[in-house]
Coordinates of C-alpha atoms and ligand atoms in Angstrom, one line a residue:
M39 CA 91.8 140.5 71.8
R40 CA 95.0 141.5 73.6
I41 CA 94.5 140.8 77.3
E42 CA 97.0 141.8 80.0
K43 CA 97.0 139.4 83.0
I44 CA 96.2 140.9 86.3
I45 CA 95.3 137.7 88.2
K46 CA 98.4 136.1 89.7
N47 CA 96.8 133.7 92.2
K48 CA 93.6 131.8 91.9
P49 CA 90.9 132.1 93.2
Y50 CA 90.9 135.9 92.8
I51 CA 88.4 137.3 95.3
I52 CA 86.4 140.4 95.0
A53 CA 84.2 141.0 98.0
G54 CA 82.3 143.8 99.8
P55 CA 78.7 145.1 100.1
C56 CA 76.2 145.3 97.3
S57 CA 76.0 149.0 98.2
C58 CA 78.1 151.5 100.0
E59 CA 75.7 152.7 102.8
S60 CA 77.9 154.7 105.1
E61 CA 81.5 155.4 105.8
D62 CA 81.5 153.3 109.0
Q63 CA 79.8 150.4 107.1
V64 CA 82.4 150.2 104.4
L65 CA 85.3 150.6 106.7
Q66 CA 84.1 148.0 109.1
I67 CA 83.5 145.4 106.4
A68 CA 86.8 146.2 104.6
K69 CA 88.8 145.8 107.8
E70 CA 87.1 142.4 108.5
I71 CA 87.8 141.0 105.0
K72 CA 91.1 142.6 104.1
N73 CA 93.0 139.3 104.5
I74 CA 90.5 137.3 102.5
T75 CA 89.8 139.4 99.5
D76 CA 92.0 140.8 96.7
V77 CA 89.6 143.7 95.9
F78 CA 87.0 145.6 97.9
R79 CA 83.7 146.1 96.0
A80 CA 80.9 148.5 96.8
G81 CA 78.3 150.0 94.5
I82 CA 77.6 153.8 94.9
W83 CA 75.4 154.3 91.8
K84 CA 73.0 151.4 92.0
P85 CA 71.0 150.5 88.9
R86 CA 67.8 149.2 90.4
T87 CA 64.9 147.6 88.5
K88 CA 62.4 149.9 90.2
P89 CA 62.9 153.6 91.1
S90 CA 61.5 153.1 94.5
S91 CA 64.5 151.0 95.6
F92 CA 67.6 152.4 97.2
E93 CA 69.7 153.8 94.3
G94 CA 73.0 154.3 96.0
V95 CA 74.7 157.1 98.0
G96 CA 76.2 158.6 94.8
E97 CA 79.4 160.6 94.6
R98 CA 80.0 161.1 98.3
G99 CA 80.6 157.3 98.6
L100 CA 83.8 157.8 96.6
K101 CA 85.5 159.5 99.6
W102 CA 84.6 156.6 101.8
L103 CA 86.1 154.2 99.3
Q104 CA 89.3 156.3 99.4
R105 CA 89.4 155.8 103.1
V106 CA 89.0 152.1 102.7
K107 CA 91.9 152.1 100.3
K108 CA 94.1 154.1 102.6
E109 CA 93.3 152.3 105.8
T110 CA 93.3 148.7 104.5
S111 CA 95.6 148.9 101.4
L112 CA 92.9 147.0 99.6
K113 CA 92.2 147.8 95.9
V114 CA 88.7 149.3 95.6
A115 CA 86.1 148.9 92.8
T116 CA 82.7 150.3 92.0
E117 CA 80.1 150.1 89.2
V118 CA 80.0 152.7 86.5
A119 CA 77.3 153.3 83.8
N120 CA 78.4 156.4 82.0
A121 CA 81.2 158.8 81.2
K122 CA 80.4 161.1 84.2
H123 CA 80.8 158.1 86.6
I124 CA 84.2 157.3 85.1
E125 CA 85.3 160.9 85.4
K126 CA 84.4 160.9 89.1
C127 CA 86.0 157.5 89.7
L128 CA 89.3 158.5 88.0
E129 CA 89.4 161.8 90.1
A130 CA 88.9 159.7 93.2
E131 CA 91.6 157.2 92.2
I132 CA 89.3 154.2 92.3
D133 CA 91.5 151.2 91.3
M134 CA 89.1 149.2 89.2
I135 CA 85.6 149.5 87.8
W136 CA 82.9 147.2 86.7
I137 CA 80.1 147.4 84.1
G138 CA 76.8 146.0 85.4
A139 CA 74.5 143.6 83.7
R140 CA 72.0 146.3 82.9
T141 CA 74.7 148.4 81.1
T142 CA 76.4 145.6 79.2
V143 CA 73.2 145.1 77.3
N144 CA 73.5 148.6 75.7
P145 CA 76.3 149.1 73.1
F146 CA 75.8 152.9 73.3
Y147 CA 76.6 153.0 77.0
V148 CA 79.5 150.6 76.6
Q149 CA 80.9 152.6 73.8
E150 CA 80.7 155.8 75.8
I151 CA 82.4 154.1 78.7
A152 CA 85.1 152.7 76.4
E153 CA 85.8 156.1 74.9
S154 CA 86.0 157.9 78.3
L155 CA 88.6 155.3 79.4
K156 CA 90.9 155.9 76.5
G157 CA 94.5 156.2 77.7
V158 CA 93.6 155.0 81.2
N159 CA 95.0 151.7 82.1
I160 CA 92.7 150.5 84.9
P161 CA 91.2 147.1 85.1
V162 CA 87.6 146.8 84.0
F163 CA 85.2 144.0 84.9
V164 CA 82.4 143.3 82.5
K165 CA 79.3 141.5 83.8
N166 CA 77.3 139.3 81.5
P167 CA 74.2 141.1 80.0
I168 CA 70.9 140.4 81.8
H169 CA 69.7 138.1 78.9
P170 CA 71.7 135.2 77.7
E171 CA 73.3 136.8 74.6
L172 CA 76.9 135.9 74.3
G173 CA 77.4 138.4 71.4
L174 CA 76.6 141.4 73.6
W175 CA 79.0 140.2 76.3
I176 CA 81.9 139.7 73.8
G177 CA 80.9 142.9 72.0
A178 CA 81.3 144.9 75.2
L179 CA 84.7 143.3 75.9
E180 CA 85.8 144.1 72.3
R181 CA 84.6 147.7 72.5
L182 CA 86.8 148.2 75.6
N183 CA 89.7 146.3 74.1
K184 CA 89.6 148.4 71.0
A185 CA 89.8 151.6 73.1
G186 CA 93.0 150.3 74.5
I187 CA 91.8 148.7 77.7
H188 CA 93.7 145.4 78.2
K189 CA 93.1 144.6 81.8
L190 CA 89.7 143.0 81.2
I191 CA 87.9 140.4 83.3
A192 CA 84.5 138.9 82.5
I193 CA 82.0 138.4 85.4
H194 CA 79.4 135.7 85.2
R195 CA 76.4 136.8 87.2
G196 CA 73.7 134.6 85.7
F197 CA 70.8 135.4 83.4
F198 CA 67.2 136.6 83.8
S199 CA 64.7 133.8 83.5
Y200 CA 61.0 133.5 83.9
E201 CA 61.5 130.3 85.9
K202 CA 62.8 131.4 89.3
A203 CA 62.6 128.1 91.0
T204 CA 66.1 127.8 92.2
F205 CA 68.1 130.8 91.2
R206 CA 67.6 134.5 91.1
N207 CA 69.5 134.5 87.8
D208 CA 69.9 131.2 85.9
P209 CA 73.6 130.4 85.8
K210 CA 73.5 128.8 82.3
W211 CA 77.0 127.5 82.8
E212 CA 77.4 126.8 79.1
M213 CA 77.5 130.6 78.5
P214 CA 80.8 131.4 80.3
I215 CA 82.2 128.1 78.9
K216 CA 81.4 129.4 75.4
L217 CA 82.9 132.8 76.2
R218 CA 86.1 131.0 77.2
E219 CA 86.1 129.1 73.9
E220 CA 85.7 132.3 71.9
V221 CA 88.0 134.6 73.9
S222 CA 90.4 132.1 75.4
D223 CA 92.7 134.3 77.5
I224 CA 90.1 136.4 79.3
P225 CA 89.8 135.6 83.0
I226 CA 86.3 134.8 84.2
I227 CA 85.0 135.4 87.6
C228 CA 81.8 134.0 89.0
D229 CA 79.4 136.1 91.0
P230 CA 77.4 133.5 93.0
S231 CA 75.6 136.3 94.9
H232 CA 73.6 137.6 91.9
I233 CA 73.2 134.1 90.5
S234 CA 71.6 132.7 93.7
G235 CA 70.0 135.6 95.4
D236 CA 70.4 133.5 98.5
S237 CA 73.3 133.6 101.0
N238 CA 72.8 129.9 101.7
M239 CA 73.7 128.9 98.2
I240 CA 77.0 130.9 97.8
A241 CA 79.3 128.1 98.9
E242 CA 77.9 125.5 96.6
I243 CA 77.9 127.8 93.5
S244 CA 81.4 129.0 94.3
Q245 CA 82.6 125.4 94.4
T246 CA 80.9 124.7 91.0
A247 CA 82.7 127.7 89.6
M248 CA 86.0 126.4 90.9
D249 CA 85.3 123.0 89.4
L250 CA 84.7 124.6 86.1
N251 CA 88.0 126.3 86.4
F252 CA 86.8 129.9 86.9
D253 CA 89.5 132.4 87.9
G254 CA 87.8 133.8 90.9
L255 CA 84.7 134.9 92.7
M256 CA 82.8 138.2 93.4
I257 CA 80.9 137.7 96.6
E258 CA 78.6 140.3 98.2
T259 CA 79.6 140.7 101.9
H260 CA 77.9 142.9 104.5
N261 CA 78.4 143.3 108.2
L262 CA 74.7 143.1 108.9
P263 CA 73.1 141.4 105.8
K264 CA 69.5 141.6 107.2
N265 CA 69.7 145.3 107.4
A266 CA 71.3 145.9 104.0
L267 CA 69.7 148.5 101.8
S268 CA 70.0 146.4 98.7
D269 CA 70.2 142.6 98.0
K270 CA 69.9 141.6 101.7
N271 CA 69.0 138.0 101.1
Q272 CA 72.2 137.2 99.2
Q273 CA 74.9 138.9 101.2
V274 CA 77.1 137.0 103.6
T275 CA 78.9 138.2 106.7
P276 CA 82.7 138.5 106.7
K277 CA 82.9 135.4 108.9
A278 CA 80.8 133.4 106.4
L279 CA 83.0 134.7 103.5
N280 CA 86.0 133.5 105.3
K281 CA 84.5 130.0 105.7
I282 CA 83.3 129.9 102.1
V283 CA 86.7 130.8 100.7
S284 CA 88.8 128.6 103.0
N285 CA 86.6 125.6 102.3
L286 CA 86.9 125.8 98.5
L287 CA 88.4 122.7 97.0
L288 CA 90.7 123.7 94.2
R289 CA 91.0 120.9 91.7
I290 CA 93.6 120.7 89.1
A291 CA 92.9 121.6 85.5
V292 CA 96.2 120.6 83.9
I293 CA 97.4 117.2 85.0
E294 CA 101.1 116.6 85.3
D295 CA 101.0 113.4 87.1
K296 CA 101.5 110.6 84.6
I297 CA 99.5 107.9 86.4
L298 CA 96.5 110.2 86.8
N299 CA 96.8 111.0 83.2
V300 CA 96.7 107.4 82.1
E301 CA 93.7 106.7 84.3
L302 CA 91.9 109.7 82.9
K303 CA 92.7 108.6 79.4
K304 CA 91.1 105.2 80.0
F305 CA 87.8 107.0 81.0
R306 CA 88.1 109.2 78.0
T307 CA 88.6 106.3 75.6
D308 CA 85.5 104.7 77.0
I309 CA 83.6 107.9 76.4
D310 CA 85.0 108.4 72.9
N311 CA 83.9 104.8 72.0
L312 CA 80.4 105.4 73.4
D313 CA 80.1 108.7 71.5
K314 CA 81.2 106.9 68.3
M315 CA 78.5 104.3 68.8
M316 CA 75.9 107.0 69.4
V317 CA 76.9 108.8 66.2
K318 CA 76.7 105.5 64.3
L319 CA 73.2 104.8 65.8
L320 CA 72.0 108.2 64.9
S321 CA 73.2 107.7 61.3
R322 CA 71.4 104.3 61.2
R323 CA 68.3 106.1 62.6
K324 CA 68.6 108.7 59.9
E325 CA 68.6 106.0 57.2
I326 CA 65.3 104.7 58.6
V327 CA 63.9 108.2 58.8
E328 CA 64.6 108.6 55.0
E329 CA 62.9 105.3 54.3
I330 CA 59.9 106.4 56.3
A331 CA 59.8 109.6 54.3
Y332 CA 59.6 107.7 51.0
F333 CA 57.0 105.4 52.4
K334 CA 54.9 108.2 53.7
N335 CA 55.2 110.0 50.4
K336 CA 54.1 107.0 48.4
N337 CA 51.1 106.3 50.6
Q338 CA 50.2 110.0 51.1
I339 CA 50.7 110.0 54.8
S340 CA 51.5 113.3 56.5
I341 CA 55.0 113.7 58.0
F342 CA 54.0 114.7 61.5
Q343 CA 51.5 112.8 63.7
L344 CA 51.0 114.3 67.1
E345 CA 50.0 111.0 68.8
R346 CA 53.2 109.3 67.6
W347 CA 55.3 112.2 68.9
F348 CA 53.7 112.1 72.3
E349 CA 54.2 108.3 72.4
I350 CA 58.0 108.8 71.6
L351 CA 58.3 111.4 74.4
R352 CA 56.4 109.2 76.9
S353 CA 58.3 106.0 76.2
R354 CA 61.8 107.6 76.1
R355 CA 61.1 109.4 79.3
R356 CA 59.9 106.2 80.9
D357 CA 63.1 104.5 79.8
A358 CA 65.1 107.3 81.2
F359 CA 63.3 107.1 84.5
D360 CA 63.9 103.3 84.7
L361 CA 67.6 103.9 84.1
G362 CA 67.8 106.6 86.7
M363 CA 68.5 109.2 84.0
N364 CA 67.5 112.9 84.0
E365 CA 64.2 112.8 82.2
K366 CA 64.5 116.5 81.1
M367 CA 67.8 115.8 79.4
I368 CA 66.4 112.8 77.5
K369 CA 63.4 114.9 76.5
E370 CA 65.6 117.6 75.2
I371 CA 67.8 115.2 73.3
F372 CA 64.8 113.5 71.6
T373 CA 63.2 116.8 70.8
L374 CA 66.3 117.7 68.9
I375 CA 66.5 114.3 67.2
H376 CA 62.8 114.6 66.2
K377 CA 63.3 118.1 64.9
Y378 CA 66.0 116.9 62.5
S379 CA 63.9 113.9 61.5
I380 CA 61.1 116.3 60.5
I381 CA 63.6 118.4 58.5
I382 CA 64.9 115.4 56.6
Q383 CA 61.5 114.1 55.8
T384 CA 60.2 117.5 54.7
E385 CA 63.2 117.9 52.4
I386 CA 62.6 114.4 50.8
M387 CA 58.8 115.1 50.4
K388 CA 59.6 118.5 48.8
N389 CA 62.0 117.0 46.3
A390 CA 59.5 114.2 45.5
N391 CA 56.7 116.7 44.9
E392 CA 59.0 118.8 42.7
K393 CA 59.8 115.8 40.6
K394 CA 56.1 114.9 40.3
L395 CA 55.4 118.4 39.1
E396 CA 58.2 118.3 36.6
N397 CA 57.0 115.0 35.2
K398 CA 53.5 116.3 34.9
E399 CA 54.7 119.4 33.0
S400 CA 56.9 117.5 30.6
K401 CA 54.0 115.2 29.6
Ligands
PEP190 C1 76.0 144.5 91.7 O1 77.0 143.9 91.5 O2 75.7 145.0 92.8 C2 75.0 144.5 90.6 C3 74.1 145.5 90.5 O3 75.1 143.5 89.8 P1 74.5 143.1 88.4 O4 74.9 144.2 87.5 O5 75.1 141.8 88.2 O6 73.0 143.0 88.7
MN191 MN1 73.9 143.5 94.4

């Protein structure tokens, strides 16, 4: 993908209310955050899960965004979901647009948007699709890129999950990391507002994003969050936004200091050695798994015994607990190891059975 850089200084901040509610509201917020944010965001067409929710002020909000632009010199951005929205945004000279999570999931919509942007060189932010499917996220970026849109930014806003214990949308940090591996030069911005659903968690998630070397943040900001017409629990005030942004610790990703580099290298060597040991241990374990398979085959014992599996899980988790490790992580690792153990044993038994049959037939 050919990506044109638009971010000069990190963290790139996009802030503003979830929804444009009135001319006064957007102007007031924009004036209060104009020195903190690079871009002013506000949704005018709001894709809501249920039709009874506030669905945005529509087209008339574009005029209010124009005023924000004129009076604060901020760049303004809003969400689009179809060709008509784009036409209206271009007429109103909106500087940047974003594609929401509910639109990224649909290649038809994304294609329509890409085609209606042909020949227009405005920056487009692409939110991750609602469900954790990297292909759709990359696919949307590719569709836009193919239509000649090079100023692309990916926005990580978390993923729908049935377990809503901590987050409104599960961050699944491995997904934006994978995106970075596959499309290396695309800037990625974190949206802690939609990830958390909670204004008290914005600072912490923003810091995690910085530690993972994200390029910026999109933070929903409202003058009176408790009265907001959408997403009221997750919006912060301009004052809180200021505090969150100025308290961010920006750690370095590329280390130029030689001494630091040497020390880091020592840690990494230790890790490399431990990883080598783990691979060796797993290979030794695999040899035993193979021996077990032949043994079970000879003695006509089934591959899988539920009780044995429960016992493995119980004891490994107990060991993890004793060592102060995350039990869930250990459980996941052993589930994977066990899965491959079953695959290896099944393959051996299958081959042994085939041999037996062949021998029978040739007699
Ligand atoms: C928004 O940014 O207000 C929004 C609707 O976000 P998402 O598409 O991430 O749900
Ligand atoms: Mn919102």
